Short mmCIF file of C-alpha atoms in Angstrom, two decimals:
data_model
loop_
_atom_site.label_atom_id
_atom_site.label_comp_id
_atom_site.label_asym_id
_atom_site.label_seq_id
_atom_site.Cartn_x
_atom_site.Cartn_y
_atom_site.Cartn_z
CA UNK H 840 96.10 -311.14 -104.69
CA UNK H 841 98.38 -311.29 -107.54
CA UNK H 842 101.21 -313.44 -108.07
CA UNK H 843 104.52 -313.53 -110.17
CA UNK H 844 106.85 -316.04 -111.48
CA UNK H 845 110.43 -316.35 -110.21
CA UNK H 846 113.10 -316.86 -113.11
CA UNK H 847 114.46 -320.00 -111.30
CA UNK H 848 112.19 -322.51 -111.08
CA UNK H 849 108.35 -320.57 -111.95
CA UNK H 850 106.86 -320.95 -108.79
CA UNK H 851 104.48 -318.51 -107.81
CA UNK H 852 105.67 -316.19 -105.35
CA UNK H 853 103.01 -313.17 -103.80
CA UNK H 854 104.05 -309.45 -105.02
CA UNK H 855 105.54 -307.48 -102.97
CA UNK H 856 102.93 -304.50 -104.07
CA UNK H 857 100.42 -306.59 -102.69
CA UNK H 858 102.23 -307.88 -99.69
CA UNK H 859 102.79 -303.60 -98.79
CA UNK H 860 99.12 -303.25 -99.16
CA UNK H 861 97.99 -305.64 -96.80
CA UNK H 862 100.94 -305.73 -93.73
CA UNK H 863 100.31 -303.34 -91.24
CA UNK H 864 102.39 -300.81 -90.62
CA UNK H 865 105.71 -301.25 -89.11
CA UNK H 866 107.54 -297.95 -87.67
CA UNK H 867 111.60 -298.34 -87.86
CA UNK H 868 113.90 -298.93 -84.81
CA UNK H 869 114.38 -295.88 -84.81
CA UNK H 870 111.09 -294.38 -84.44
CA UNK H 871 110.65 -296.81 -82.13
CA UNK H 872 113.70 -295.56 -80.27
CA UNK H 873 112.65 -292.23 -80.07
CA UNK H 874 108.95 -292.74 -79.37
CA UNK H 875 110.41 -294.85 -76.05
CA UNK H 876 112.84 -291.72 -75.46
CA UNK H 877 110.10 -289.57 -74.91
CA UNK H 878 107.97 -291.41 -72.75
CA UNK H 879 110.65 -291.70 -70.59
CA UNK H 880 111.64 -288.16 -70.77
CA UNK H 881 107.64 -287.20 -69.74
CA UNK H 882 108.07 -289.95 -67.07
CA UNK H 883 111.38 -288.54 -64.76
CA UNK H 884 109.71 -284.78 -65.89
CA UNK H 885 106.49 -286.11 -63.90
CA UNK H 886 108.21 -287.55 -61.12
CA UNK H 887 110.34 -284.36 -60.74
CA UNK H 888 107.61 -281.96 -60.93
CA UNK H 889 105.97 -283.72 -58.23
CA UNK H 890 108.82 -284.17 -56.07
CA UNK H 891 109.41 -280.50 -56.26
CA UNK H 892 105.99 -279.95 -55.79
CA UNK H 893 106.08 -281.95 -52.44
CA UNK H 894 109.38 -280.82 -51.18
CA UNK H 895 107.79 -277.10 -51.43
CA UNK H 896 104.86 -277.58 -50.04
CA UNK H 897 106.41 -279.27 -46.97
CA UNK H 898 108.93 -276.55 -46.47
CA UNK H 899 106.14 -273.75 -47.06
CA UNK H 900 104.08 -275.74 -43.90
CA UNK H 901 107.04 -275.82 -41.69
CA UNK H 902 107.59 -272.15 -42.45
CA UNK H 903 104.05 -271.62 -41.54
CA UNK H 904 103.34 -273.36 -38.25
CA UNK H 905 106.93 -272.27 -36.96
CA UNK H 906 106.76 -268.76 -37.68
CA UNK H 907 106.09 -266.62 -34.57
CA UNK H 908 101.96 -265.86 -34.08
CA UNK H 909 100.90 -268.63 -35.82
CA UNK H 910 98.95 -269.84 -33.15
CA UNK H 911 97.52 -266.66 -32.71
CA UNK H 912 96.20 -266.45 -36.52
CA UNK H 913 95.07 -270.38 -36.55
CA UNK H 914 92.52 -268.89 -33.69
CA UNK H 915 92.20 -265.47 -35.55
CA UNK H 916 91.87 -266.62 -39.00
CA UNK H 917 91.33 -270.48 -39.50
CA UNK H 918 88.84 -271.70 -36.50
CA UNK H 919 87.01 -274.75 -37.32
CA UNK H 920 83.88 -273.60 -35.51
CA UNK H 921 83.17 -270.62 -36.93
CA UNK H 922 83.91 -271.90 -40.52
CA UNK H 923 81.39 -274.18 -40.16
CA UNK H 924 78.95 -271.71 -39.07
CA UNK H 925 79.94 -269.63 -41.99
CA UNK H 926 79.79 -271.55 -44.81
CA UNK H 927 76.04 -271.83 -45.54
CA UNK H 928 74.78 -268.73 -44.78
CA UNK H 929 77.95 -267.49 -47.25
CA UNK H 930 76.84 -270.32 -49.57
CA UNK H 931 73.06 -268.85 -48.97
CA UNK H 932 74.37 -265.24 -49.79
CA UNK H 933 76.94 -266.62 -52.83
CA UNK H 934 73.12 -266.94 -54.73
CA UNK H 935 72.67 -262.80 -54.69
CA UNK H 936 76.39 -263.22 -56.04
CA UNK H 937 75.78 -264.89 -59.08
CA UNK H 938 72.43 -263.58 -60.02
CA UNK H 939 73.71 -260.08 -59.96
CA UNK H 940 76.97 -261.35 -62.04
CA UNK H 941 74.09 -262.93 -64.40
CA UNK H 942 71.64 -259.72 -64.93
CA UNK H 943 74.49 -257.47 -64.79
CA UNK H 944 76.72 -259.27 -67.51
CA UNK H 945 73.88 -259.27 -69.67
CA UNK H 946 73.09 -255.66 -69.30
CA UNK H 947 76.94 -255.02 -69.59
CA UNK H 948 77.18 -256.63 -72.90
CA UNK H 949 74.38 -254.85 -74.35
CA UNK H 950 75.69 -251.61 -73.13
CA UNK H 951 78.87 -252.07 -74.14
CA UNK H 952 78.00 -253.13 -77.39
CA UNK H 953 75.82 -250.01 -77.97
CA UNK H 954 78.67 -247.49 -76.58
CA UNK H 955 81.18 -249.07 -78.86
CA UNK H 956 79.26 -249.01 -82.25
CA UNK H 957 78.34 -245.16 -81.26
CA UNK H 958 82.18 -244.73 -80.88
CA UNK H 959 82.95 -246.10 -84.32
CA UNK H 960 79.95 -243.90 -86.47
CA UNK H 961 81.32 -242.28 -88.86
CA UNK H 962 80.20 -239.10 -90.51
CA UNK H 963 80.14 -235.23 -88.59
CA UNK H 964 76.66 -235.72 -88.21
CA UNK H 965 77.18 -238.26 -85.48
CA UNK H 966 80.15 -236.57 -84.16
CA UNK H 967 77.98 -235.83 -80.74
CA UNK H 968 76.97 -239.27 -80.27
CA UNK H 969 80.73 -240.30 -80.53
CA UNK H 970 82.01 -237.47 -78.15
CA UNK H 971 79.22 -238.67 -75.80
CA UNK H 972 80.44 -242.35 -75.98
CA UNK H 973 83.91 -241.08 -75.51
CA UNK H 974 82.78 -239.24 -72.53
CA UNK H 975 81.48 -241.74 -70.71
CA UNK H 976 84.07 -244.72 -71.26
CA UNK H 977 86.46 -242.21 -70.08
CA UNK H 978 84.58 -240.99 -67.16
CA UNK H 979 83.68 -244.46 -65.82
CA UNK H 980 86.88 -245.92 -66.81
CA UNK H 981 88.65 -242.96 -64.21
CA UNK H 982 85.88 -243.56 -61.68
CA UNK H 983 87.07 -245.83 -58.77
CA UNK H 984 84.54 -248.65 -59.15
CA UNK H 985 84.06 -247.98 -54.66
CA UNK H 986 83.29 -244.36 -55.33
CA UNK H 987 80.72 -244.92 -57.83
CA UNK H 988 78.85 -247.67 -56.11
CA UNK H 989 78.71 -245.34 -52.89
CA UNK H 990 77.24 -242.10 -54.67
CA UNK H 991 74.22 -244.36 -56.05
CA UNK H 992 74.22 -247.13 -53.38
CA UNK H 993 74.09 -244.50 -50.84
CA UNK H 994 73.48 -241.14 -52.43
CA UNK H 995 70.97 -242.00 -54.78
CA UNK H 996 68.47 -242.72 -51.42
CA UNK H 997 69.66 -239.68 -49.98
CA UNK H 998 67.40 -237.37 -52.88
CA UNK H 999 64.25 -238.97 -51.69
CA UNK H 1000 63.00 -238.90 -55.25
CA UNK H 1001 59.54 -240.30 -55.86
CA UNK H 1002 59.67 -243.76 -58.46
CA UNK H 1003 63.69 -244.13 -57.90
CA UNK H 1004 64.22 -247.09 -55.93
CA UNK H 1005 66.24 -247.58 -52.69
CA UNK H 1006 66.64 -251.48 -52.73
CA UNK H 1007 70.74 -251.70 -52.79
CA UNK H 1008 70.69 -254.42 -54.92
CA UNK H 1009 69.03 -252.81 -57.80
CA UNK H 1010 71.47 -249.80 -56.88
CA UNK H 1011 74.43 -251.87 -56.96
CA UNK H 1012 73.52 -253.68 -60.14
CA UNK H 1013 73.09 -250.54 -61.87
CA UNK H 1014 76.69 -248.99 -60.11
CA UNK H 1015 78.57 -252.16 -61.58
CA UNK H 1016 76.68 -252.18 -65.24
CA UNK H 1017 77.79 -248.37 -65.15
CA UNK H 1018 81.24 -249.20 -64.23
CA UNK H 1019 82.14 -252.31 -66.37
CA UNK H 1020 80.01 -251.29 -69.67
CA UNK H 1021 82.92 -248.54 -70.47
CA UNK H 1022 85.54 -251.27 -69.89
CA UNK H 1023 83.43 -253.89 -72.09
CA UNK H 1024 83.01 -250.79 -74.42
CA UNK H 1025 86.53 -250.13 -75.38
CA UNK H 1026 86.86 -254.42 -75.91
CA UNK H 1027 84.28 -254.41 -78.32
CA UNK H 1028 85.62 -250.56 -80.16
CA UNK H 1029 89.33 -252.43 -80.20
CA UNK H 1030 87.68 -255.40 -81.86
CA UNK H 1031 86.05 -253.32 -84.53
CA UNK H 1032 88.98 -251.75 -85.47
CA UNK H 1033 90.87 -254.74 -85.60
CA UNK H 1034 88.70 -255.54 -88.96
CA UNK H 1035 90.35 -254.82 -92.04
CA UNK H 1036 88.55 -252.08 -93.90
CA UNK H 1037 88.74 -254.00 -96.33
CA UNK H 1038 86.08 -256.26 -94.91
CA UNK H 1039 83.40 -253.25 -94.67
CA UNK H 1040 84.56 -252.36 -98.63
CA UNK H 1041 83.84 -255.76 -99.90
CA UNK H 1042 80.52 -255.97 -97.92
CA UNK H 1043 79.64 -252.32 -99.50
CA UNK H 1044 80.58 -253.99 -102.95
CA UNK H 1045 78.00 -256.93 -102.56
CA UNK H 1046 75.34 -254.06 -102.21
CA UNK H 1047 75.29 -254.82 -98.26
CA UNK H 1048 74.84 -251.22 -96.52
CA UNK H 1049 76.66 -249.47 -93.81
CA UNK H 1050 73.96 -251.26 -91.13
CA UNK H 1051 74.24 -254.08 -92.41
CA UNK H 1052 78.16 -254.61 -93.21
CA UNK H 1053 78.37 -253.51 -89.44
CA UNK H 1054 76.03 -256.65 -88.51
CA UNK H 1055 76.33 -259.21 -90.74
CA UNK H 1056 80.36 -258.81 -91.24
CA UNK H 1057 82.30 -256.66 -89.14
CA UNK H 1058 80.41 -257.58 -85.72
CA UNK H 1059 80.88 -261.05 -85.92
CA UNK H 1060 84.24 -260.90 -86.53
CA UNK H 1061 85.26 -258.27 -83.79
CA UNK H 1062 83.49 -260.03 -81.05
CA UNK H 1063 85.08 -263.43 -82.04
CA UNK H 1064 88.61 -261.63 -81.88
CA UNK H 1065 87.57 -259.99 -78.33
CA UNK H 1066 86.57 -262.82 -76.53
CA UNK H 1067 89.37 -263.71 -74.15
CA UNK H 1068 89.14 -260.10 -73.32
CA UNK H 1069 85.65 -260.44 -72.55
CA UNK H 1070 85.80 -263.51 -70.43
CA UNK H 1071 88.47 -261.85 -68.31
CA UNK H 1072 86.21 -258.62 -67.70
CA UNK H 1073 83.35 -261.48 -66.70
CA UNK H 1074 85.81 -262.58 -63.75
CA UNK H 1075 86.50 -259.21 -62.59
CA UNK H 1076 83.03 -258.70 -62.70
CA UNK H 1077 81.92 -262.33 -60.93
CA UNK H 1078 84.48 -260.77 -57.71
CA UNK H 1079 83.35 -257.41 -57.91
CA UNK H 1080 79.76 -258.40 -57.05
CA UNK H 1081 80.65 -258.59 -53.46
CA UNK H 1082 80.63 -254.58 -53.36
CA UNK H 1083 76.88 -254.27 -53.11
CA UNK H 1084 77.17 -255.28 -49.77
CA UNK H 1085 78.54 -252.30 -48.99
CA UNK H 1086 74.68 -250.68 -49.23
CA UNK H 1087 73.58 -253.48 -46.95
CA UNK H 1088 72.81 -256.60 -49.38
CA UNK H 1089 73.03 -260.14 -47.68
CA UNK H 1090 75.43 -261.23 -50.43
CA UNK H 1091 78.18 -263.59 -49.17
CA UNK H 1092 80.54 -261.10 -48.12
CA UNK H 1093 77.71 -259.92 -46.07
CA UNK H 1094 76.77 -262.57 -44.39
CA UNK H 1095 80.41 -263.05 -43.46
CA UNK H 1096 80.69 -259.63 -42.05
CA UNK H 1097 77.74 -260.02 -39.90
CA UNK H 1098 79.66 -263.48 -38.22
CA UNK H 1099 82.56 -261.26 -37.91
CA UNK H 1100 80.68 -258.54 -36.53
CA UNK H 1101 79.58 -260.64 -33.83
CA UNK H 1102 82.13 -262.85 -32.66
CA UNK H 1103 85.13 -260.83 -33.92
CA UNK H 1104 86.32 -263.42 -35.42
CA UNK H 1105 87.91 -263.14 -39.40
CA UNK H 1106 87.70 -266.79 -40.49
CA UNK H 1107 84.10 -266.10 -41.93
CA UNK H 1108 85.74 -263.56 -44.15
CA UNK H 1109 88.30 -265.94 -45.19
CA UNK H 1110 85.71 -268.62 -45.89
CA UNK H 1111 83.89 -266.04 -48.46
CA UNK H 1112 87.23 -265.47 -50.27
CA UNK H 1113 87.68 -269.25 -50.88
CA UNK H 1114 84.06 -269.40 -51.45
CA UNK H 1115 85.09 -266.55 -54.44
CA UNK H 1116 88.10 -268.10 -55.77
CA UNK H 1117 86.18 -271.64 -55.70
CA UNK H 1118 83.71 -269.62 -58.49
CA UNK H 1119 86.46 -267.97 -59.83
CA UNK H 1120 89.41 -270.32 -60.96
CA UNK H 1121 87.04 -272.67 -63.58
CA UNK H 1122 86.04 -269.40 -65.21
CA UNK H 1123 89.93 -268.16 -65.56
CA UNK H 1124 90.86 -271.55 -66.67
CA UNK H 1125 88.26 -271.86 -69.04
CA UNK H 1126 89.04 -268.05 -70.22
CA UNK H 1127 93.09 -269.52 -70.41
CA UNK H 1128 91.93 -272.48 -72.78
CA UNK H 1129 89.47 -270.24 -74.83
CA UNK H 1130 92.61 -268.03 -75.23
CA UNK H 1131 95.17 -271.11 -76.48
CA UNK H 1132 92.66 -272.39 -78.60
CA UNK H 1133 92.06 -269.03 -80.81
CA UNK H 1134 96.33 -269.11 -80.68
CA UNK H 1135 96.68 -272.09 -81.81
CA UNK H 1136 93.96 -271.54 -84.87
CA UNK H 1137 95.69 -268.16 -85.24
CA UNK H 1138 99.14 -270.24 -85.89
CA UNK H 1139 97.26 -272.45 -88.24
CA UNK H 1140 95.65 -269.89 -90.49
CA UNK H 1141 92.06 -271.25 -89.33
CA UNK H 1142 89.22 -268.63 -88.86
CA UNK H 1143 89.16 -266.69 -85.39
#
C-alpha cells in the first residue's frame, strides 16, 4: 500500500488508486434500482402465468365433466381397470418400439447419407447415379408411408420366395428405412449445398481431392447445419414405429389392440398414445434446445 502526504498538516493518508484496487465493487443506486425492478417484474410475470395457468385448467375440467357423454367416454376411454391391465404388456411391447427406432435410425442415416452424396456427384459420368438418387427420394417421398409398409409387410410374403423373410418386423424395419432414408436424404443434400463453394475450392487448393474435400470439409459442416432437421425426422420416426403392427408385431400398439379387441374397450389405446408422447416430448424438447443453441451461436458469429 502506498501512501501520500496531505498539503495541510503531512499526515499520511492511503491513495485512492490503491483504496479502488482493493474495495469491492459497489454497483450505483441505480443499478441497484433496476436490478430490484426486474426481479419484481419476473415475480408478478410468475404469479400471473400461473394464475392463468390455473384459472384455465379449471375452466377446461368443468367444460369436460359437464359436457353431455362424458360419462359415457370416462367408461369408453379412461377406465381405471383396464389401464392398469394395459400398461405393462404396452410397456412390454414399447421394447420392439425402440429397438426398431434404434436399428432403423442407424440404417436411415447411412442410407441417407449415401443417397445424398450420389445426388450431389458431379460430372456426366455420374449423371445415372444422380437420376437414380433423384428417383428414389422422389418416389418414397410421394409414397404414403401406410401403403408402403403394406406392399412389403404383407405383399412381400405373398411371393413365397425362397431366402426372403416373412418375420413382420424385419419387413417393417426395412418399409420404414425405405420410407424415411429419402426424407433424411434431401436433409443431408440441403446441408451440402448450404456449404459455400468456396469451402470445396480452398480444400482443392491445399491439394485435398474431390473425396476428400467431401469428407474432411464439406461433410462435417453440412451435417452440423442439418441437425435440428435430423432430430425432428428421429421423432417422426420414434411414432411411426407403431405401424409394424399392422403385419402382426406385438409392439405396444399391438398389445393395446389385442385388450381392445377383447373387451372393446379403447382406454388401452389411449394408454399406448401417452405411453408415445411420454417417449416423445424429451426428444422434441431436446431437438427445441439443440435448435436455440445453434441460433444463438449463429447470432454470435461462433462455429455451427
Amino acid at each position: 500500500m502506498t501512501f501520500a502526504k496531505e498539503e495541510s498538516g503531512g499526515e499520511p493518508v492511503e491513495d485512492p488508486a490503491d483504496k479502488d484496487a482493493h474495495d469491492p465493487y459497489v454497483p450505483s443506486r441505480r443499478r441497484i434500482e433496476r436490478e430490484r425492478h426486474k426481479r419484481s417484474r419476473a415475480r408478478r410475470a410468475t404469479a400471473l402465468g400461473a394464475l392463468s395457468t390455473l384459472v384455465t385448467g379449471v375452466v377446461l375440467y368443468l367444460v369436460v365433466v359437464n359436457a353431455p357423454g362424458w360419462p359415457r367416454t370416462r367408461e369408453t376411454f379412461f377406465d381405471a381397470q383396464y389401464a392398469r391391465e394395459a400398461l405393462p404388456k404396452v410397456l412390454e411391447g414399447l421394447w420392439l418400439n425402440v429397438r426398431l427406432l434404434l436399428v432403423c435410425g442407424a440404417a436411415v442415416l447411412v442410407l441417407g447419407m449415401l443417397i445424398a452424396v450420389a445426388r450431389t456427384l458431379r460430372g456426366p459420368v455420374f449423371f445415372p447415379l444422380r437420376a437414380l438418387a433423384a428417383a428414389y427420394t422422389d418416389f418414397f417421398r410421394g409414397l404414403p408411408l401406410i401403403i408402403n409398409l403394406m406392399i412389403v409387410v404383407l405383399g412381400v410374403p405373398a411371393l413365397r420366395l425362397q431366402g426372403i423373410t416373412v418375420d413382420p418386423v424385419l419387413l417393417g424395419g426395412t418399409a420404414l428405412t425405405l420410407t424415411y432414408s429419402a426424407y433424411v436424404a434431401e436433409v443431408f443434400r440441403a446441408g451440402i449445398e448450404s456449404v459455400h463453394p468456396s469451402q470445396r475450392a480452398a480444400a482443392r487448393s491445399l491439394g485435398l481431392s474431390n473425396r476428400q474435400a467431401l469428407r474432411y470439409v464439406v461433410l462435417p459442416q453440412a451435417v452440423r447445419r442439418q441437425v435440428p432437421p435430423l432430430l425432428n425426422d428421429l421423432v417422426s420416426l420414434q411414432k411411426d414405429t407403431g405401424l409394424v403392427s399392422i403385419g402382426g408385431a406385438v409392439d405396444a400398439v399391438r398389445a393395446a389392440d389385442i385388450i381392445v379387441g377383447r373387451s372393446l374397450n379403447y382406454t388401452p389405446y389411449i394408454v399406448a398414445g401417452l405411453v408415445f408422447v411420454a417417449l416423445t416430448i424429451p426428444m422434441t424438447r431436446f431437438t427445441d434446445w439443440v435448435t436455440a443453441r445453434m441460433d444463438r451461436r449463429r447470432a454470435q458469429g461462433g462455429t455451427l
